[in-house]
Structures are given as C-alpha cells and as structure tokens.
Coordinates of C-alpha atoms and ligand atoms in Angstrom, one line a residue:
X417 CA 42.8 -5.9 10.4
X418 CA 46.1 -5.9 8.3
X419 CA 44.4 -8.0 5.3
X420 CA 41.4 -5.1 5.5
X421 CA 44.6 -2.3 5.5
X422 CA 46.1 -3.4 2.5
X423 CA 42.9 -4.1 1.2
X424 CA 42.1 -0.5 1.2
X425 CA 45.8 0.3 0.2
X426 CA 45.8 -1.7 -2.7
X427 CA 41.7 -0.2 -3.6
X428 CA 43.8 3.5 -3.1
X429 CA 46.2 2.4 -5.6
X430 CA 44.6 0.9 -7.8
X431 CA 42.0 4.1 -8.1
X432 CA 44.7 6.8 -8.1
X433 CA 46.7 4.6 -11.2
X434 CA 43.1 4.0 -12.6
X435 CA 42.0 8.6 -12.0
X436 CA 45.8 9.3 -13.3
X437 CA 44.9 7.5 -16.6
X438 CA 41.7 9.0 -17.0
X439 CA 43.2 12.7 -16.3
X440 CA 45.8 11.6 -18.9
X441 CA 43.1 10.7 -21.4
X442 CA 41.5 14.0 -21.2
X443 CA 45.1 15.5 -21.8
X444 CA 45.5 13.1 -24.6
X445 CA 42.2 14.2 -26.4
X446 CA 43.2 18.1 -25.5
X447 CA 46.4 17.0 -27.6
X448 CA 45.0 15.1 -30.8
X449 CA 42.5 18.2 -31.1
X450 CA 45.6 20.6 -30.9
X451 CA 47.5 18.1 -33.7
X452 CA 44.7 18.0 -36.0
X453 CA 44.5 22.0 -35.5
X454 CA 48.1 22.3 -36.6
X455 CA 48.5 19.5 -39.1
X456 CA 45.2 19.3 -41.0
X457 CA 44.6 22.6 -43.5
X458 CA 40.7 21.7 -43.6
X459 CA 40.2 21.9 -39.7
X460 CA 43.1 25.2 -39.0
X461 CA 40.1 27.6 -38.2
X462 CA 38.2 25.2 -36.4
X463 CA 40.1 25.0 -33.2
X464 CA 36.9 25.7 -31.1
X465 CA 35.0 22.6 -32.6
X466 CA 38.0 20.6 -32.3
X467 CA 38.6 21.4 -28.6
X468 CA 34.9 20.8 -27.8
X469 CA 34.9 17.5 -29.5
X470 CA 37.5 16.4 -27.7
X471 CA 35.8 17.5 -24.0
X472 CA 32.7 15.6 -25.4
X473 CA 34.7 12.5 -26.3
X474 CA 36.0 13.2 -22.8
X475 CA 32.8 12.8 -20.9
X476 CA 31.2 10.5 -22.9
X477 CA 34.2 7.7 -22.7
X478 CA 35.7 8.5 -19.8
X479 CA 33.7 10.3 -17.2
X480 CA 32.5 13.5 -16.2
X481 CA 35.4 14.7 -13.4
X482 CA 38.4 14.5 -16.5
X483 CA 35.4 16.3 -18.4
X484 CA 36.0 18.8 -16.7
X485 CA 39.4 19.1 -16.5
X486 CA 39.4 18.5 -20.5
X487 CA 37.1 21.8 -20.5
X488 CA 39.5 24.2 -18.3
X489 CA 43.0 22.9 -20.1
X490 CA 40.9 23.4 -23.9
X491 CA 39.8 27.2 -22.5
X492 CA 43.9 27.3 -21.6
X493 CA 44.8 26.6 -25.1
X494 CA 42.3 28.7 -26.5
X495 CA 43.7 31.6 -24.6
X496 CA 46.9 30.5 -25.6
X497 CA 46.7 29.8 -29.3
X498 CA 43.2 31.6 -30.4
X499 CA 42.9 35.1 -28.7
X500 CA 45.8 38.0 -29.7
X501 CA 48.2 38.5 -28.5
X502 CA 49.2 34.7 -29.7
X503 CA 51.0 31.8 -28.1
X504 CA 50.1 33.9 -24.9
X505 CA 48.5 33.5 -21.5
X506 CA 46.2 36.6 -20.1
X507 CA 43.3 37.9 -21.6
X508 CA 43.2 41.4 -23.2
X509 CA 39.7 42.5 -23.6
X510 CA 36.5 42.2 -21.8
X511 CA 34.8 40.3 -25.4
X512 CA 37.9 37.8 -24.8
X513 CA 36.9 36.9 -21.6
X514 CA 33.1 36.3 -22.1
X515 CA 34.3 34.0 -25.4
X516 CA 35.9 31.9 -23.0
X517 CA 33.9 32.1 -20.4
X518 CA 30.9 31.1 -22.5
X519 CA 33.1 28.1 -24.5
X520 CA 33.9 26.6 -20.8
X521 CA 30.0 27.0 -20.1
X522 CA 28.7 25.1 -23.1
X523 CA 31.7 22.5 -22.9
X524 CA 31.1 21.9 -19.1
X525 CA 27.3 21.4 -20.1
X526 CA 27.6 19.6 -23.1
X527 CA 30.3 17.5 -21.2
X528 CA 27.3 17.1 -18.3
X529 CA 25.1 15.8 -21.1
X530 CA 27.0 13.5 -22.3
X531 CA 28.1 11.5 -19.5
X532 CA 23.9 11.3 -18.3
X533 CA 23.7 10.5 -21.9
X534 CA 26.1 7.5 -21.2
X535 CA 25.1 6.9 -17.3
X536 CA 21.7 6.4 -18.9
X537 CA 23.0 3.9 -21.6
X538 CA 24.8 1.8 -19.3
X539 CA 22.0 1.6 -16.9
X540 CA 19.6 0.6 -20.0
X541 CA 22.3 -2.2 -20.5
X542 CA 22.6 -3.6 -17.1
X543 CA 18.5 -3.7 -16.6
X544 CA 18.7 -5.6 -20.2
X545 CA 21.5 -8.0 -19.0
X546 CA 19.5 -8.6 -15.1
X547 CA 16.1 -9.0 -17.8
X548 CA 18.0 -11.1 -19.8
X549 CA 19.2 -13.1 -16.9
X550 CA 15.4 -13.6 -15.4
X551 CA 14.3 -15.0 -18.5
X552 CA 17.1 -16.8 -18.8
X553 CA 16.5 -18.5 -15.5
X554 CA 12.9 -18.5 -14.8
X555 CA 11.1 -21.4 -13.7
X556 CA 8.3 -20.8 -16.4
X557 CA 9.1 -21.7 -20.0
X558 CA 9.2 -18.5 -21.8
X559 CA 9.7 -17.9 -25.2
X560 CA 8.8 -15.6 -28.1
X561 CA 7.6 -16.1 -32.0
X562 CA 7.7 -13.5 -35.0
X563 CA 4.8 -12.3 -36.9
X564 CA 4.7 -15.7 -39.2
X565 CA 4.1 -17.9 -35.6
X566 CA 8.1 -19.0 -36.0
X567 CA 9.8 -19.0 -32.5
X568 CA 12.4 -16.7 -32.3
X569 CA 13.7 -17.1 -28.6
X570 CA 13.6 -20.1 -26.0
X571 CA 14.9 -20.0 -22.5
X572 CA 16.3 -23.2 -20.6
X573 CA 12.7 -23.9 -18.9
X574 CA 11.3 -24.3 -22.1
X575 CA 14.0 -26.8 -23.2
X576 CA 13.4 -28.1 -19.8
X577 CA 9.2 -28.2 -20.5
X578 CA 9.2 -29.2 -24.3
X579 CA 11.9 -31.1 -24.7
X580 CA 13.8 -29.1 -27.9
X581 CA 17.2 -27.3 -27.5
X582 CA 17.6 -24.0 -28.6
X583 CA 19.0 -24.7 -31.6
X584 CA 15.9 -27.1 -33.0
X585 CA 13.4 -24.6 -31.3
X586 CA 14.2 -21.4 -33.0
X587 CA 12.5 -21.4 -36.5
X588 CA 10.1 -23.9 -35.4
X589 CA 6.2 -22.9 -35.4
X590 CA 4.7 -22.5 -32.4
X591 CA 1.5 -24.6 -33.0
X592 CA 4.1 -27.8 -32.9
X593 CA 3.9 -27.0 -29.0
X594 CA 0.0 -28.0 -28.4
X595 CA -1.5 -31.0 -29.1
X596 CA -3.5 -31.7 -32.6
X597 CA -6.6 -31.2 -30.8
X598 CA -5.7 -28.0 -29.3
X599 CA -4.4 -26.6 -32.9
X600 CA -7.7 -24.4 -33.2
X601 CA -6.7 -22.9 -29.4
X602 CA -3.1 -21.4 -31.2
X603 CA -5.1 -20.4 -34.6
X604 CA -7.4 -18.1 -32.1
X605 CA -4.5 -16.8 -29.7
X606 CA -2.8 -15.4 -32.6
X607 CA -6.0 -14.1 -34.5
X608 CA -6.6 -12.2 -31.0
X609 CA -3.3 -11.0 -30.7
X610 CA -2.9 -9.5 -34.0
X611 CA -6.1 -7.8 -33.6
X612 CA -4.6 -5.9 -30.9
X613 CA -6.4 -7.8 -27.9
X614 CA -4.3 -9.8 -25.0
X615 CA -4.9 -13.7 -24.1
X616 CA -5.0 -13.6 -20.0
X617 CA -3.7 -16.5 -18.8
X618 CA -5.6 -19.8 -18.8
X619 CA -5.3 -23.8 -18.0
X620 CA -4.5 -25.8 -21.3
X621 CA -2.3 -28.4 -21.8
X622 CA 1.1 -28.8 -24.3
X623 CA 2.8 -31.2 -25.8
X624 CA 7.4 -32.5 -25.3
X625 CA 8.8 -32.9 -28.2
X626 CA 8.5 -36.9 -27.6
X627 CA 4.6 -36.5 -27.8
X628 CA 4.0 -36.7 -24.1
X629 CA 1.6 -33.7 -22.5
X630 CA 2.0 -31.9 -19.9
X631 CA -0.7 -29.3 -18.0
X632 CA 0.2 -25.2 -18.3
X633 CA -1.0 -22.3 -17.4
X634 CA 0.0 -20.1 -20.9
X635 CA -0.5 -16.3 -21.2
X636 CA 0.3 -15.0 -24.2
X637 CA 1.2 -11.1 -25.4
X638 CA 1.5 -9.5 -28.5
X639 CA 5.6 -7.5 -28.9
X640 CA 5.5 -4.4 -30.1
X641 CA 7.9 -2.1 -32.1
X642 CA 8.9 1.5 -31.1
X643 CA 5.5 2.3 -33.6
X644 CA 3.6 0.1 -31.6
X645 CA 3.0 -1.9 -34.5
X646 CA 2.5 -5.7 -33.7
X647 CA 6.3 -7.7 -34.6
X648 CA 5.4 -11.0 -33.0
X649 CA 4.3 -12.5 -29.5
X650 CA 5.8 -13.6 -26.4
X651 CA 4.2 -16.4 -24.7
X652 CA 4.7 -17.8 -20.6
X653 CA 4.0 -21.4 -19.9
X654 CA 4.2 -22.3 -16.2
X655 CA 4.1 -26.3 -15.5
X656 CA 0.8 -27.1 -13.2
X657 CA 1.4 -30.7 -12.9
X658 CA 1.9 -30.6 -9.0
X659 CA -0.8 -27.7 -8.9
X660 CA -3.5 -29.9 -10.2
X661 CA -1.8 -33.3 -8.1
X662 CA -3.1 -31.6 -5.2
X663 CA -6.0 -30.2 -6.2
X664 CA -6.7 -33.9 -7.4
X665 CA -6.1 -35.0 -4.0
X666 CA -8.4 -31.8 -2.1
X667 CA -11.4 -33.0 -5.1
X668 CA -10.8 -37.3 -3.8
X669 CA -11.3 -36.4 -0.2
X670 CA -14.3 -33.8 -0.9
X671 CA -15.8 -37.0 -3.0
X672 CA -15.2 -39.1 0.0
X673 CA -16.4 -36.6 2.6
X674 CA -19.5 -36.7 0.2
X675 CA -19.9 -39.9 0.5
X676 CA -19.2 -40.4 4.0
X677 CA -21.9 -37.9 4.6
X678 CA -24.3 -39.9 2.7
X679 CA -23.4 -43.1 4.7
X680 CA -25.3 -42.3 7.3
X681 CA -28.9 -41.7 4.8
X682 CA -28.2 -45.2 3.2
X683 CA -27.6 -47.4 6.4
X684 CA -31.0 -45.7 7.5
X685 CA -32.5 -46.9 4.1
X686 CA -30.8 -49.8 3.6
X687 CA -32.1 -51.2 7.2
X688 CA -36.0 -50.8 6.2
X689 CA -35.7 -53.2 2.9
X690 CA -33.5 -55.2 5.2
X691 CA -36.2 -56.2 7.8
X692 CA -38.7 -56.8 5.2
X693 CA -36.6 -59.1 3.8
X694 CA -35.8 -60.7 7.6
X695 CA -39.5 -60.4 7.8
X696 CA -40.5 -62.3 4.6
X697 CA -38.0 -64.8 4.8
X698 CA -39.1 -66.0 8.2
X699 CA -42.6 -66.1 6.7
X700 CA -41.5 -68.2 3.7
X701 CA -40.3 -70.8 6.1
X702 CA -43.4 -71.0 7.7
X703 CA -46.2 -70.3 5.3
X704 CA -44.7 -72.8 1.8
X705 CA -48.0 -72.5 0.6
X706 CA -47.8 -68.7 0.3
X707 CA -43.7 -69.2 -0.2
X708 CA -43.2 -68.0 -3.4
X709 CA -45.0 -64.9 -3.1
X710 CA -42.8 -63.9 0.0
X711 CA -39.8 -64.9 -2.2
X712 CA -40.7 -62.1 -4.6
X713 CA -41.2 -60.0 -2.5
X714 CA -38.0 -60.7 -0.5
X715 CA -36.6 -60.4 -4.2
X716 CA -38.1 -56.6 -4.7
X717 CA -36.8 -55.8 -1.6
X718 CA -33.0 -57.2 -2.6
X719 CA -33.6 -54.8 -5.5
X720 CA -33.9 -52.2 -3.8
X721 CA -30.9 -52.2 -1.4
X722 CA -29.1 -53.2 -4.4
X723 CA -30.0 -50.1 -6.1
X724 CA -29.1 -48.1 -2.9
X725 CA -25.4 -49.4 -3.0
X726 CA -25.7 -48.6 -6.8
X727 CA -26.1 -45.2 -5.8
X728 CA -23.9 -44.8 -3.0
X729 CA -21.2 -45.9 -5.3
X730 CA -21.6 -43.6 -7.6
X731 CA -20.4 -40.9 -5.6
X732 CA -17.1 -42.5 -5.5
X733 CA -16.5 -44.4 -8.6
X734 CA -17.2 -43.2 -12.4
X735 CA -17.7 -45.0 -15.1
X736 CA -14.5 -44.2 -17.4
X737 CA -16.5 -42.4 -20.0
X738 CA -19.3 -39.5 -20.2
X739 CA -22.4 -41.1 -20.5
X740 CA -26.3 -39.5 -21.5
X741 CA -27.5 -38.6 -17.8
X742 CA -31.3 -37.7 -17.0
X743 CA -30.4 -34.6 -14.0
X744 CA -34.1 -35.0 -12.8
X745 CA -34.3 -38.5 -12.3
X746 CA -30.2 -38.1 -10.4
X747 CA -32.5 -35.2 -8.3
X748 CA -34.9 -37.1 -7.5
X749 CA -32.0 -39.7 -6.2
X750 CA -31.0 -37.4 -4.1
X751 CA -34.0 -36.0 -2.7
X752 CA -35.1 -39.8 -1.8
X753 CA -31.2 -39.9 0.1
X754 CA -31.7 -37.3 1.9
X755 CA -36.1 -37.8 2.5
X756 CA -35.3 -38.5 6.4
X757 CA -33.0 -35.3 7.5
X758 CA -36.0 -33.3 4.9
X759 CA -38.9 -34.7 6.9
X760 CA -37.2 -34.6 10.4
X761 CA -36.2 -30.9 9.5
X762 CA -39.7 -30.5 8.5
X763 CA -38.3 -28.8 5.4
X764 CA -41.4 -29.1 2.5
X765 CA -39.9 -29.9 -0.6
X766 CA -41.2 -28.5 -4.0
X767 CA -40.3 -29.9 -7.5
X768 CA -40.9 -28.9 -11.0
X769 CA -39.7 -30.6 -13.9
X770 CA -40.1 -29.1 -17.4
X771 CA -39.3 -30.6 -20.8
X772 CA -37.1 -33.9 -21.2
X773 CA -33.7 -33.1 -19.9
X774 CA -30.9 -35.4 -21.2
X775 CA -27.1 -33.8 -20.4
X776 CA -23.9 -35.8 -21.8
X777 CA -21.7 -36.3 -18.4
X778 CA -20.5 -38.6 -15.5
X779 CA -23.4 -39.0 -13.4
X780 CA -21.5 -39.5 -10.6
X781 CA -20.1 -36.0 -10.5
X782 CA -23.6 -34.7 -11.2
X783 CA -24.8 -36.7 -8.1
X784 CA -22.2 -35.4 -6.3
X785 CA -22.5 -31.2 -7.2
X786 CA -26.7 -31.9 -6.4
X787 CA -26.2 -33.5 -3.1
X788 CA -23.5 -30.3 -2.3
X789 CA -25.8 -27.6 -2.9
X790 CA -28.9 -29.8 -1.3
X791 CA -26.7 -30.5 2.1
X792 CA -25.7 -26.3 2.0
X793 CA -29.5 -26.0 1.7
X794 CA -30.4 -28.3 4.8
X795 CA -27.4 -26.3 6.7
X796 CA -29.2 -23.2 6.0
X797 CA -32.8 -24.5 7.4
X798 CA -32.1 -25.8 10.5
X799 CA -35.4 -24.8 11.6
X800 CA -37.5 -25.7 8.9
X801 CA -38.4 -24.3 6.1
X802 CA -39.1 -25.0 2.2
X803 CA -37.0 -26.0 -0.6
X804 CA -37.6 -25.7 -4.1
X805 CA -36.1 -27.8 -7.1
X806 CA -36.6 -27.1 -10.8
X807 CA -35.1 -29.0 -13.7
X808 CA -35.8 -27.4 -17.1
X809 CA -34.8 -27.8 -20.6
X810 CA -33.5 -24.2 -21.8
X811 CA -30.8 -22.2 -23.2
X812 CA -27.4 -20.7 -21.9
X813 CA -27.9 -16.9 -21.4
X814 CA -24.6 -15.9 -22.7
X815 CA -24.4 -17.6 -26.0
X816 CA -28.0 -19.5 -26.6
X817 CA -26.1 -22.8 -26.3
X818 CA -29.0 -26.0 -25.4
X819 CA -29.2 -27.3 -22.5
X820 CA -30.4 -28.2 -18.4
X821 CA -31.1 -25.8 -16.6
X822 CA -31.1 -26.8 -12.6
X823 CA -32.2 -24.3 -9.6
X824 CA -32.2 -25.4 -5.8
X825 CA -34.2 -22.7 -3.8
X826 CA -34.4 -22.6 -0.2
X827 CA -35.7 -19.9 2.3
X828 CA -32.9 -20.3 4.8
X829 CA -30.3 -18.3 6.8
X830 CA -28.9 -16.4 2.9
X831 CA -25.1 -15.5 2.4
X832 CA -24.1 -12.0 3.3
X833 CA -23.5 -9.6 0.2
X834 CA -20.0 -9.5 0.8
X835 CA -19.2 -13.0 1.2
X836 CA -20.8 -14.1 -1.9
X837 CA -18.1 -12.9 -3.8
X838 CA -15.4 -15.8 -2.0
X839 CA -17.9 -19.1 -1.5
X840 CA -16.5 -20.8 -4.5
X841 CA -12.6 -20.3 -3.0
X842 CA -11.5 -23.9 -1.3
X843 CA -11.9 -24.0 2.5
X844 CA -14.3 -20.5 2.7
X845 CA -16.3 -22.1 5.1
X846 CA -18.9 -20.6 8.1
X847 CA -19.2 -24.1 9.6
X848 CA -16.2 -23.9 11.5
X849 CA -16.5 -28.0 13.1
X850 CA -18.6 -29.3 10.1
X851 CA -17.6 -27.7 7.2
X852 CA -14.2 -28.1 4.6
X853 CA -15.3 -25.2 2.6
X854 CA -15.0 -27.6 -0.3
X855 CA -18.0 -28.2 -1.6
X856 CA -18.8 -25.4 -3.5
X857 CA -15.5 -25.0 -4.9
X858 CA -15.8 -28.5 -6.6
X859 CA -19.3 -28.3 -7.3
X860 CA -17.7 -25.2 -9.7
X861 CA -15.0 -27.5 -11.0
X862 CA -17.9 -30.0 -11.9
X863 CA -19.8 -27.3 -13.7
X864 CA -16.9 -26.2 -15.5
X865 CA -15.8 -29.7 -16.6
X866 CA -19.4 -30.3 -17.7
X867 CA -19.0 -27.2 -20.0
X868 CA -21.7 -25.1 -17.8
X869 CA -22.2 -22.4 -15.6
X870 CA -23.2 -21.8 -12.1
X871 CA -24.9 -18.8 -10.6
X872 CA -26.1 -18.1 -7.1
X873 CA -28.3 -15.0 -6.0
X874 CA -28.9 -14.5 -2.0
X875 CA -30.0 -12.1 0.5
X876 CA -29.0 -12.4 4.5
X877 CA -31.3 -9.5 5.4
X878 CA -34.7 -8.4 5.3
X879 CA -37.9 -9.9 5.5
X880 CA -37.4 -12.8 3.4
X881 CA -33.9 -14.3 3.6
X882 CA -32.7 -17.6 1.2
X883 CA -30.5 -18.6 -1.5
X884 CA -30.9 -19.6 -5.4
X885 CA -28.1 -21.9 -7.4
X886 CA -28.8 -21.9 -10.8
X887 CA -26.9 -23.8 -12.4
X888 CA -26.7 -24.5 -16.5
X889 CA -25.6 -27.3 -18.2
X890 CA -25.6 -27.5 -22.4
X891 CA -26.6 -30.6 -23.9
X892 CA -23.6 -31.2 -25.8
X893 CA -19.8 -30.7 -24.6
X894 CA -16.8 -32.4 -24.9
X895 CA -15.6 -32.7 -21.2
X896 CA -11.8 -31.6 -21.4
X897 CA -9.3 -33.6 -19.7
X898 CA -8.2 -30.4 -18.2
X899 CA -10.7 -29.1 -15.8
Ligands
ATP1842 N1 -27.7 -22.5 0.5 C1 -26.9 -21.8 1.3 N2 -27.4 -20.9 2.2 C2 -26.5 -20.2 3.0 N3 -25.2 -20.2 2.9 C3 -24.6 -21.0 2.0 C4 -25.4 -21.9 1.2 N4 -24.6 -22.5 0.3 C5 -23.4 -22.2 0.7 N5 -23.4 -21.3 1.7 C6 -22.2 -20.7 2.3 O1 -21.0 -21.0 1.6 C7 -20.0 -21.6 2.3 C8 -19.2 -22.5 1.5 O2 -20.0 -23.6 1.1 P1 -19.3 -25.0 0.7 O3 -20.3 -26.0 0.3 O4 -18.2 -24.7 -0.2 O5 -18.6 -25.4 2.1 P2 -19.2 -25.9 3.4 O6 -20.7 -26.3 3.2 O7 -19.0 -24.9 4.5 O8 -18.4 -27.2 3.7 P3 -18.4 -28.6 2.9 O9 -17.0 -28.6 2.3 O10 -18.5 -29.6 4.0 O11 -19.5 -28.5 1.9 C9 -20.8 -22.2 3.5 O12 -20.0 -22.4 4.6 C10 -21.9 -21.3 3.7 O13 -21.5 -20.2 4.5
MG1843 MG1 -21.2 -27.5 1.6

C-alpha cells in the first residue's frame, strides 16, 4: 500500500515538474515572439503573426492545454503593446475588443489544429512502428522487390526460410529464390503484376541459399505509390513443410484404407484360381498320361493369382516414375475387382470405350481415384441399380488441351445441392461408421497431380436421382513434385 502511495506521489511529481515545463515553454515562445518584435526592424509591425506563430509552435510541440494558455498570455500582450493607449492593460473601444477576441479565436483554433495535426502524426508513427514490428516478426518470410525484380526488404523469417542475411538479400533478384525450373513461374508473377492484376496465393516450392528446397505457399502483390502507379511488389512465403507431412500421412492411410477395402474382393478371387489349381494338381498325380495338360493349366491359373497380387499392389506401391497408362484397360481392372459386390448388388454395369486412350501417369494412383469414385457409386446403390463407365479420347473444355476423358454414372441415392459444394474437403463424409471422408479429397489431389480436372453433376430429388464424375486427364503433363 505504501510502495503504490509513493508510486502515485512520485507519478504526481513527476507530472506537475513535467506540466510546469510545458507552461513555461508556452511562456518561453510568448517571449522569443515579443524579442524578435522589439529587436528585429523587418518583423516590428508584425507582432500579430509573431504571437500566433509562437501559439502554433506551442500546440504543435508541446500540446494543446499550454496552447491555450500561449493564446490568452499573446492576447495579454497584444492588449498591452498593440492597442492605444500603449504598454497598457484595458481595452478602449468596442473594435479593440472584437480584434482580440477574434485573434484568441483563430489562435485557439489554429492551436486545436495543430495538435490533431500532430496527434494524427504520431498515431501514423506508432501504427508504422507495431507494422514494422509484425513484419519484422512474422512467422512467414516476407519481403519486398523494386520495379527491376531487386529485393529491397527482408525480414528475419526470410533469413530464416532462404538462408541470406539482410545484408546479401537486399539488391539480389528475386528469381534467385525459386528453383531453375520454376524461373518461368517469377517471369509470369511479375508480368501479371505489372499489368495491374494480383497473384492469389498458391503452392510452389523455393529454393535456401545452399540449393536445398523447401515447399511455400507465396502470394504476391504489386506496391503502389501515392499515384497508384506500380513501384515494386511485396511477396509472402509461408513454409508448408509440416502442412503437406500430414497431409502425406492423411493420403498413406486413405491408400491403405483403399487397399484394405479391396482385400476383401481379391481373397474372394484369389480362392477360385486357387482350387483349380488344388483341383488340377490332384488330377495330375493321378491321371500322368493327361499330366502335362493339367500342369498348364494349373500354370494359367498361377498366372492369374499372380496378376491379382500384381494389382492389389499397385494400390500401395508406385513404380518411382510416370509411366504411359491405358485408363480403360485400369477400368476394366477395377470393374473385374469389384464383379462380386456388382453382381450381388445386382447393379448392371454399362461400358463404352471410344478412341485409344493412352495418359502419362502412376497407374497406381489412377487405380486408386477409379476404385474411389466406383466404391462411392456402390454406396449410393445399395438397392440395385445401373452404372455406367465411359472412357473417351477428347479435349479439355477450358483450354483444348488432349486428353482422357473418364465418366462413372450411376442412378443412386445423388448428393444434395448444397453439399456438393464441400465433398472434395477431407473427412466430409455421410457414412458416419464406414466412411473417412477421404476419398474424394485425394481422388482431387490425384487429378490435380495428373494435371486434370474433375467435375461432378448430381441431383438428390426428383424423379430420377444419381451422380456423374467426369473426370479429364491431358495426354501430356509433367506431374509436379508439388501436388
Ligand atoms: N456417387 C455418389 N453418390 C452419392 N453420394 C456421393 C457419391 N460420391 C460421393 N458422395 C458423397 O460424398 C461424400 C464424400 O465422399 P468421399 O469418397 O470423399 O468419402 P466417403 O466415401 O464418405 O468415405 P471414404 O473416405 O471411405 O471414401 C460421401 O460421404 C457421400 O455423401
Ligand atoms: Mg468414398
């Protein structure tokens, strides 16, 4: 309780000293106006000016309350030195007193004005410094270039992110920051940008100063003068590494859940080649006149659970390169997977392949984003119904690129209007026990990687409910490391 008293004794103190010395500042402006009025020939019949510049000087350096007070002791002296009788006090005519009246009007205003005038200033400087400070200490790398592509200004993330201190950044260009290959990506931000247009924020990757890459999200704007006219850009760069880690980890487990799914069609599969072969060995033991025969045939059958695991492990492994893919034979893979929950659903299947349809991809992901959209098709019949498959050579709709195009149809439950909009976000899902709202999600991330598109039209109500995927993939891409 003491230490709080002469807390506050101490803050009354140190206010009153601090007030005094601004009073006496106004007093000491009030004087050097009077000393140039006496001293200096040039300002003698200028002592109106003089006192106003000083209650100006007042409010704008020292605050608005000695102002005030510079205002009534200046109207004083007036009185005193510039209305007759001279040197003074009391006024003598009714024109006297509206003078002075009116002077302490306009130097109470002007002295109002200035001090906003200042307030406003100061306030402009702290929101600068707190800007300053944000950039400063952001998370994000953020840094700015002139006209010429030269970077200009480079916070401590960006040291952090690219590796250069301040000192070797500025006056660098900003292309050095992406990889060669991505060179053409800078060359088109900046053409945008000086065309007057905005770069919203997309996935890329960037390069440390000791070659190695890291993954960013980068938005880039163009700075503007007070004429609006285009000075340079400023450019965000957030560090996604641990963003796409676990967005790694949510696309392994959808593969896996893919695959587990599956397991169950292949053991049924598997079993039928397996007791023919039971079958044909036992009769190759007994028959060795007819052995051979049975042995090829046992051998056929060895093929064909052979290409079964083949398939199955596709799902789960990729070979380490894009290959040429054929997405009508991996359809009909898939349809032959998946022949027993079709036929026990009693779901009549329709195909139609046009043209010869060769995409450059992984196979396995292509497997993997048909078997999605066929299982969300079986989910959608569970009483039956019919499904429809078209492969087709044909072109992009947006910008004529070549391509596969790939539509699964089916007549099932449909996806209300309003949900259509969120069935690509991870974990939508309206199969509450069965479902990880995955599936669709990565079946998008496949699409993308692949260079493509995907589409989906549906209607829930009515007399004739369903969905259509169409989904477009061009014939040559390169697939980006950065999905
Ligand atoms: N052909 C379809 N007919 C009706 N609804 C569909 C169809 N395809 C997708 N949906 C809707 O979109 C949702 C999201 O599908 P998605 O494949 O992403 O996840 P999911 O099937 O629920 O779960 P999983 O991750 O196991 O695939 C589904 O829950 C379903 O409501
Ligand atoms: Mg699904």
């Amino acid at each position: 309780m003491s230490g709080n008293g002469a807390n506050l004794k101490s803050w009354v103190a140190r206010n009153r000293y601090s007030s005094l010395a601004h009073y006496a500042g106004a007093a000491l402006a009030v004087w050097v106006a009077l000393s140039l009025w006496t001293f200096s020939p040039v300002l003698h019949r200028h002592l109106f000016v003089l006192l106003l510049a000083a209650v100006l000087f007042t409010a704008r350096f020292i605050g608005f309350g000695p102002a005030v007070f510079c205002s009534l002791v200046s109207t004083a002296c007036l009185d005193f030195f510039a209305v007759p009788p001279y040197l003074h006090f009391g006024i003598r005519t009714g024109a006297d007193a509206e003078r002075l009246t009116v002077f302490l009007a306009i130097s109470v205003f002007a002295g109002s004005m200035a001090r906003q005038k200042t307030l406003a200033e100061s306030r402009a400087e702290r929101t600068t410094r707190e800007m300053a400070a944000i950039v400063e200490y952001s998370a994000d790398a953020i840094y700015s270039t002139g006209p010429d592509g030269l970077i200009t200004s480079w916070n401590r993330a960006a040291e952090q992110l690219y590796g250069y201190t301040p000192e070797e950044a500025v006056g660098l260009s900003v292309a050095r920051l992406a990889p060669p290959e991505r060179q053409a990506e800078v060359d088109r931000n900046l053409e945008i940008l000086n065309r007057g247009g905005h770069v919203a924020s997309y996935r890329t990757e960037r390069m440390r100063k000791d070659g190695t890459r890291w993954p960013a999200l980068l938005s880039v704007s163009a700075l503007r003068n007070a004429r609006g006219e285009i000075v340079g850009t400023s450019a965000i760069a957030r560090d996604i590494s641990a963003e796409k880690q676990s967005e790694e980890a949510m696309r392994r487990s959808e593969k896996l859940a893919t695959a587990g799914r599956l397991a169950a069609s292949i053991a049924h599969e598997i079993n039928n080649p397996l007791e023919a072969i039971v079958n044909l060995l036992y009769l190759a033991r007994h028959d060795s006149f007819h052995a051979a025969d049975y042995l090829t045939q046992a051998e056929q059958e060895v093929g064909r659970v052979a290409r079964l695991a083949q398939q199955a492990l596709g799902f789960v492994r990729d070979a380490g390169a894009p290959g040429s893919m054929d997405p009508a034979a991996i359809m009909d893979e898939i349809l032959q997977l998946y022949s027993r929950k079709l036929d026990g659903r009693r779901i009549r299947v329709t195909r139609r392949y046009r043209g010869s349809c060769q995409v450059n991809g992984y196979s396995g992901e292509l497997r993997q984003l048909l078997a999605n959209l066929l299982v969300n098709a079986l989910d959608a019949m569970p009483d039956g119904g019919s499904l429809q498959v078209r492969v087709a050579t044909g072109r992009d709709w947006s910008d004529g690129r070549e391509g596969v195009r790939i539509t699964v149809a089916d007549n099932g439950s449909g996806i209300p209007r309003n949900h259509l909009r969120q069935i690509f976000e991870p974990f939508y899902t309206t199969k509450k026990d069965t479902g990880t709202g995955l599936g669709l999600w990565v079946s998008r991330g496949i699409v993308q990687k692949h260079g493509g598109s995907i589409r989906v039209r549906s209607r829930a109500s009515g007399r004739s409910t369903g969905t259509v995927f169409s989904i477009f993939l061009p014939q040559q891409h390169e697939i980006s490391r950065v999905a």
